[in-house]
Short mmCIF file of C-alpha atoms in Angstrom, two decimals:
data_model
loop_
_atom_site.label_atom_id
_atom_site.label_comp_id
_atom_site.label_asym_id
_atom_site.label_seq_id
_atom_site.Cartn_x
_atom_site.Cartn_y
_atom_site.Cartn_z
CA UNK A 204 45.19 96.72 97.96
CA UNK A 205 46.05 93.26 99.09
CA UNK A 206 43.20 91.89 96.95
CA UNK A 207 44.57 93.53 93.87
CA UNK A 208 48.04 92.22 94.46
CA UNK A 209 46.72 88.79 95.05
CA UNK A 210 44.72 88.95 91.79
CA UNK A 211 47.80 90.01 89.84
CA UNK A 212 49.86 87.28 91.42
CA UNK A 213 47.13 84.72 90.58
CA UNK A 214 46.94 85.94 86.99
CA UNK A 215 50.70 85.74 86.60
CA UNK A 216 50.73 82.31 88.11
CA UNK A 217 47.96 81.22 85.76
CA UNK A 218 49.81 82.57 82.70
CA UNK A 219 53.03 80.92 83.78
CA UNK A 220 51.15 77.65 84.35
CA UNK A 221 49.50 77.97 80.96
CA UNK A 222 52.83 78.49 79.25
CA UNK A 223 54.24 75.48 80.99
CA UNK A 224 51.24 73.38 79.98
CA UNK A 225 51.51 74.60 76.37
CA UNK A 226 55.19 73.82 76.25
CA UNK A 227 54.55 70.40 77.76
CA UNK A 228 51.74 69.74 75.26
CA UNK A 229 53.92 70.84 72.33
CA UNK A 230 56.74 68.65 73.59
CA UNK A 231 54.44 65.64 73.96
CA UNK A 232 52.84 66.32 70.59
CA UNK A 233 56.23 66.51 68.92
CA UNK A 234 57.27 63.32 70.61
CA UNK A 235 54.03 61.64 69.56
CA UNK A 236 54.43 62.79 65.96
CA UNK A 237 57.98 61.59 65.90
CA UNK A 238 56.95 58.24 67.36
CA UNK A 239 54.10 57.94 64.90
CA UNK A 240 56.38 58.73 61.96
CA UNK A 241 58.87 56.20 63.21
CA UNK A 242 56.16 53.53 63.58
CA UNK A 243 54.75 54.34 60.11
CA UNK A 244 58.19 54.07 58.56
CA UNK A 245 58.74 50.74 60.23
CA UNK A 246 55.32 49.48 59.13
CA UNK A 247 55.90 50.68 55.55
CA UNK A 248 59.31 49.08 55.46
CA UNK A 249 57.93 45.84 56.81
CA UNK A 250 55.02 45.91 54.36
CA UNK A 251 57.37 46.51 51.43
CA UNK A 252 59.54 43.65 52.56
CA UNK A 253 56.53 41.35 52.85
CA UNK A 254 55.28 42.43 49.40
CA UNK A 255 58.66 41.68 47.84
CA UNK A 256 58.72 38.30 49.51
CA UNK A 257 55.18 37.51 48.33
CA UNK A 258 56.01 38.65 44.79
CA UNK A 259 59.16 36.56 44.75
CA UNK A 260 57.24 33.52 46.00
CA UNK A 261 54.49 34.06 43.38
CA UNK A 262 57.09 34.37 40.63
CA UNK A 263 58.78 31.20 41.82
CA UNK A 264 55.47 29.30 41.88
CA UNK A 265 54.57 30.63 38.42
CA UNK A 266 57.91 29.47 37.05
CA UNK A 267 57.39 26.02 38.56
CA UNK A 268 53.89 25.79 37.11
CA UNK A 269 55.09 26.94 33.67
CA UNK A 270 57.83 24.30 33.75
CA UNK A 271 55.31 21.57 34.61
CA UNK A 272 52.95 22.69 31.84
CA UNK A 273 55.84 22.73 29.37
CA UNK A 274 56.87 19.18 30.32
CA UNK A 275 53.29 17.96 30.00
CA UNK A 276 52.89 19.63 26.62
CA UNK A 277 56.03 17.95 25.31
CA UNK A 278 54.93 14.54 26.57
CA UNK A 279 51.39 14.68 25.12
CA UNK A 280 50.94 14.28 21.34
CA UNK A 281 49.53 17.38 19.73
CA UNK A 282 46.65 16.53 17.32
CA UNK A 283 46.82 18.14 13.92
CA UNK A 284 44.06 20.65 13.41
CA UNK A 285 42.76 20.76 9.82
CA UNK A 286 42.82 24.12 8.19
CA UNK A 287 39.43 25.77 8.13
CA UNK A 288 38.61 27.04 4.65
CA UNK A 289 37.61 30.68 4.47
CA UNK A 290 33.89 31.36 4.38
CA UNK A 291 32.99 32.59 0.92
CA UNK A 292 31.39 35.97 0.86
CA UNK A 293 28.06 36.32 -0.87
CA UNK A 294 29.26 38.46 -3.78
CA UNK A 295 27.32 38.35 -7.00
CA UNK A 296 29.51 37.32 -9.96
CA UNK A 297 30.28 40.01 -12.45
CA UNK A 298 28.47 39.50 -15.78
CA UNK A 299 30.76 38.75 -18.69
CA UNK A 300 31.11 40.94 -21.75
CA UNK A 301 29.17 38.51 -23.95
CA UNK A 302 26.10 38.64 -21.70
CA UNK A 303 26.27 42.43 -21.47
CA UNK A 304 26.47 42.61 -25.27
CA UNK A 305 23.54 40.20 -25.65
CA UNK A 306 21.34 42.39 -23.46
CA UNK A 307 22.28 45.64 -25.18
CA UNK A 308 24.61 47.14 -22.55
CA UNK A 309 27.15 48.58 -24.98
CA UNK A 310 29.55 51.51 -24.89
CA UNK A 311 27.08 53.60 -26.90
CA UNK A 312 24.43 52.99 -24.27
CA UNK A 313 26.86 53.94 -21.47
CA UNK A 314 27.76 57.19 -23.22
CA UNK A 315 24.10 58.02 -23.73
CA UNK A 316 23.27 57.34 -20.07
CA UNK A 317 26.10 59.62 -18.91
CA UNK A 318 24.26 62.53 -20.49
CA UNK A 319 21.12 61.89 -18.41
CA UNK A 320 20.18 63.71 -15.23
CA UNK A 321 17.55 63.38 -12.53
CA UNK A 322 15.40 65.87 -14.44
CA UNK A 323 15.53 63.62 -17.52
CA UNK A 324 13.41 61.06 -15.65
CA UNK A 325 11.43 63.37 -13.40
CA UNK A 326 10.32 65.77 -16.16
CA UNK A 327 9.67 63.10 -18.80
CA UNK A 328 6.17 63.64 -20.27
CA UNK A 329 4.61 60.34 -19.26
CA UNK A 330 1.27 60.03 -17.54
CA UNK A 331 1.25 58.09 -14.31
CA UNK A 332 -0.62 54.81 -14.36
CA UNK A 333 -2.27 53.06 -11.40
CA UNK A 334 0.21 50.79 -9.64
CA UNK A 335 -0.39 47.05 -10.07
CA UNK A 336 -0.27 45.72 -6.53
CA UNK A 337 -0.29 42.08 -7.61
CA UNK A 338 2.87 42.36 -9.70
CA UNK A 339 5.82 40.96 -7.68
CA UNK A 340 9.31 42.43 -7.49
CA UNK A 341 12.29 40.11 -7.83
CA UNK A 342 15.91 41.32 -7.53
CA UNK A 343 14.72 44.94 -7.35
CA UNK A 344 13.25 44.72 -10.85
CA UNK A 345 9.56 44.95 -11.60
CA UNK A 346 8.19 41.77 -13.15
CA UNK A 347 5.75 43.60 -15.44
CA UNK A 348 8.70 43.82 -17.85
CA UNK A 349 9.25 41.09 -20.40
CA UNK A 350 11.99 38.48 -20.01
CA UNK A 351 14.65 40.41 -21.92
CA UNK A 352 13.86 43.76 -20.27
CA UNK A 353 13.93 42.25 -16.77
CA UNK A 354 17.41 40.77 -17.33
CA UNK A 355 18.62 44.00 -18.96
CA UNK A 356 17.38 46.04 -15.97
CA UNK A 357 19.18 43.73 -13.52
CA UNK A 358 22.45 43.95 -15.46
CA UNK A 359 22.30 47.69 -16.04
CA UNK A 360 21.81 48.35 -12.31
CA UNK A 361 25.08 46.57 -11.55
CA UNK A 362 27.07 47.61 -14.63
CA UNK A 363 26.00 51.25 -15.08
CA UNK A 364 26.26 53.17 -11.81
CA UNK A 365 24.39 56.20 -13.15
CA UNK A 366 21.16 54.21 -13.58
CA UNK A 367 21.50 52.73 -10.10
CA UNK A 368 21.97 56.24 -8.68
CA UNK A 369 18.97 57.65 -10.55
CA UNK A 370 16.74 54.80 -9.41
CA UNK A 371 17.85 55.18 -5.78
CA UNK A 372 17.11 58.92 -5.75
CA UNK A 373 13.82 58.80 -7.69
CA UNK A 374 12.07 55.65 -6.45
CA UNK A 375 9.74 55.78 -4.67
CA UNK A 376 9.89 59.46 -3.60
CA UNK A 377 9.29 61.02 -7.01
CA UNK A 378 7.97 58.17 -9.13
CA UNK A 379 6.94 54.53 -8.92
CA UNK A 380 9.22 51.70 -9.95
CA UNK A 381 7.04 50.86 -12.92
CA UNK A 382 7.14 54.39 -14.29
CA UNK A 383 10.92 54.60 -13.86
CA UNK A 384 11.56 51.57 -16.06
CA UNK A 385 8.98 52.65 -18.64
CA UNK A 386 10.74 56.02 -18.97
CA UNK A 387 14.14 54.31 -19.11
CA UNK A 388 13.23 51.90 -21.93
CA UNK A 389 11.58 54.69 -23.89
CA UNK A 390 14.75 56.76 -23.60
CA UNK A 391 17.14 53.94 -24.61
CA UNK A 392 14.89 52.30 -27.19
CA UNK A 393 17.16 53.26 -30.10
CA UNK A 394 20.07 51.49 -28.38
CA UNK A 395 18.28 48.33 -27.15
CA UNK A 396 15.52 47.49 -29.65
CA UNK A 397 17.90 45.68 -32.03
CA UNK A 398 19.23 43.39 -29.27
CA UNK A 399 15.74 42.76 -27.86
CA UNK A 400 14.33 41.74 -31.26
CA UNK A 401 17.34 39.48 -31.90
CA UNK A 402 16.85 37.78 -28.52
CA UNK A 403 13.21 36.90 -29.19
CA UNK A 404 14.00 35.74 -32.75
CA UNK A 405 16.57 33.33 -31.32
CA UNK A 406 14.01 32.08 -28.80
CA UNK A 407 11.50 31.50 -31.62
CA UNK A 408 14.01 29.54 -33.70
CA UNK A 409 15.01 27.50 -30.67
CA UNK A 410 11.38 26.74 -29.87
CA UNK A 411 10.75 25.54 -33.45
CA UNK A 412 13.84 23.33 -33.32
CA UNK A 413 12.67 21.80 -30.05
CA UNK A 414 9.25 21.12 -31.59
CA UNK A 415 10.90 19.42 -34.59
CA UNK A 416 13.10 17.33 -32.31
CA UNK A 417 10.09 16.32 -30.22
CA UNK A 418 8.13 15.38 -33.36
CA UNK A 419 11.09 13.40 -34.67
CA UNK A 420 11.43 11.60 -31.36
CA UNK A 421 7.72 10.72 -31.36
CA UNK A 422 8.03 9.36 -34.94
CA UNK A 423 11.06 7.25 -34.07
CA UNK A 424 9.29 5.92 -31.00
CA UNK A 425 6.23 5.01 -33.06
CA UNK A 426 8.37 3.21 -35.66
CA UNK A 427 10.21 1.31 -32.96
CA UNK A 428 6.90 0.30 -31.40
CA UNK A 429 5.58 -0.90 -34.79
CA UNK A 430 8.74 -2.94 -35.45
CA UNK A 431 8.53 -4.46 -31.99
CA UNK A 432 4.89 -5.39 -32.60
CA UNK A 433 5.82 -7.10 -35.88
CA UNK A 434 8.60 -9.04 -34.15
CA UNK A 435 6.13 -10.20 -31.53
CA UNK A 436 3.76 -11.45 -34.27
CA UNK A 437 6.57 -13.37 -35.98
CA UNK A 438 7.61 -14.93 -32.69
CA UNK A 439 3.99 -15.88 -32.00
CA UNK A 440 3.68 -17.61 -35.38
CA UNK A 441 6.98 -19.42 -34.86
CA UNK A 442 5.94 -20.64 -31.42
CA UNK A 443 2.63 -21.83 -32.86
CA UNK A 444 4.35 -23.79 -35.62
CA UNK A 445 6.59 -25.53 -33.10
CA UNK A 446 3.71 -26.59 -30.84
CA UNK A 447 4.29 -30.26 -29.74
CA UNK A 448 0.57 -31.08 -29.84
CA UNK A 449 0.34 -29.87 -33.42
CA UNK A 450 3.30 -32.03 -34.43
CA UNK A 451 1.72 -35.04 -32.74
CA UNK A 452 -1.56 -34.47 -34.58
CA UNK A 453 0.27 -34.20 -37.90
CA UNK A 454 2.18 -37.41 -37.10
CA UNK A 455 -0.97 -39.32 -36.21
CA UNK A 456 -3.36 -37.92 -38.86
CA UNK A 457 -0.95 -36.89 -41.55
CA UNK A 458 -0.54 -33.51 -43.19
CA UNK A 459 -4.06 -32.39 -44.10
CA UNK A 460 -2.81 -30.00 -46.70
CA UNK A 461 -0.96 -32.74 -48.56
CA UNK A 462 -4.08 -34.96 -48.45
CA UNK A 463 -6.12 -32.28 -50.17
CA UNK A 464 -3.57 -32.01 -52.95
CA UNK A 465 -2.91 -35.78 -53.27
CA UNK A 466 -4.71 -38.27 -55.59
CA UNK A 467 -8.12 -39.68 -54.81
CA UNK A 468 -6.81 -43.22 -54.56
CA UNK A 469 -5.31 -42.57 -51.16
CA UNK A 470 -8.76 -42.06 -49.64
CA UNK A 471 -9.79 -45.61 -50.61
CA UNK A 472 -6.80 -47.08 -48.87
CA UNK A 473 -7.59 -45.10 -45.74
CA UNK A 474 -11.23 -46.25 -45.88
CA UNK A 475 -10.08 -49.86 -46.19
CA UNK A 476 -7.91 -49.44 -43.11
CA UNK A 477 -10.84 -48.08 -41.14
CA UNK A 478 -13.06 -50.95 -42.38
CA UNK A 479 -10.51 -53.42 -41.09
CA UNK A 480 -10.47 -51.70 -37.74
CA UNK A 481 -14.30 -51.74 -37.61
CA UNK A 482 -14.30 -55.45 -38.31
CA UNK A 483 -11.83 -56.31 -35.61
CA UNK A 484 -13.08 -54.06 -32.83
CA UNK A 485 -16.33 -54.20 -31.04
CA UNK A 486 -16.09 -50.75 -29.43
CA UNK A 487 -17.59 -48.73 -32.29
CA UNK A 488 -18.72 -45.81 -30.18
CA UNK A 489 -15.25 -45.30 -28.71
CA UNK A 490 -13.65 -45.34 -32.18
CA UNK A 491 -16.14 -42.78 -33.42
CA UNK A 492 -15.38 -40.46 -30.52
CA UNK A 493 -11.64 -40.77 -31.11
CA UNK A 494 -12.13 -39.99 -34.79
CA UNK A 495 -14.15 -36.88 -34.02
CA UNK A 496 -11.57 -35.60 -31.48
CA UNK A 497 -8.70 -36.19 -33.90
CA UNK A 498 -10.57 -34.44 -36.70
CA UNK A 499 -11.30 -31.45 -34.41
CA UNK A 500 -7.62 -31.13 -33.44
CA UNK A 501 -6.60 -31.31 -37.07
CA UNK A 502 -9.03 -28.51 -38.00
CA UNK A 503 -7.72 -26.36 -35.13
CA UNK A 504 -4.12 -26.91 -36.22
CA UNK A 505 -5.01 -26.04 -39.80
CA UNK A 506 -6.70 -22.79 -38.77
#
């Protein structure tokens, strides 16, 4: 009985002690939470104050720096920057009406093309031909076309959207490029043949005119060369007639042409003069040599 009472008393004491410890723990925990909240509030307040001070200082420094930059910018001369011209875009110029007319792209052709469909090309009764691999393609147009057709094809692709659409959808999935343009020119032949024939007739006339101009230029050049050659001959004769040696020979020996036409009596006088010279000079061989040289020069001048 005493043991039981003691156990109950111990259990009550333990419960009472536990309640006291729980109350003490709750009290300390509440105090700790309150202290922690107070410390956190103080730290937050202090942090906010520091942040505001730092922000104010940064703003102040930024204002000072902006003022310095502004003063420097006003003191330094600002170089003038030339205006940069806009970069031209690579846009192909639109063909004028005269060129379109020259290559047969008329309103009648446009109206005829509007009535075409994909089936018009795809079901056209034309036998496929082997593709020519060595034929180049320039500006999306096959170069197995003639000069007029190639230019017409280039213009019609840009001026008539229906043809550009047909070509995009058909080539090369349903037909080759070469077949497409063969079918096209067969379809529009009644609208383009007149302009094509006129173009090549103009080229033929222009070619003939160029040939005539070239022939005329060659003739004028030949005539100028002939006249220049004649002038050179006249100048050569004039320079020969004014040769100082020839004049000296004529002065010393006389004009041979006038001697031939003169009377015979003059020869006797000349012979007498030579006889006198022979009688007074003993150097006969030297006189003979001089006579032969003078006679040779006279013959050369006469020729």
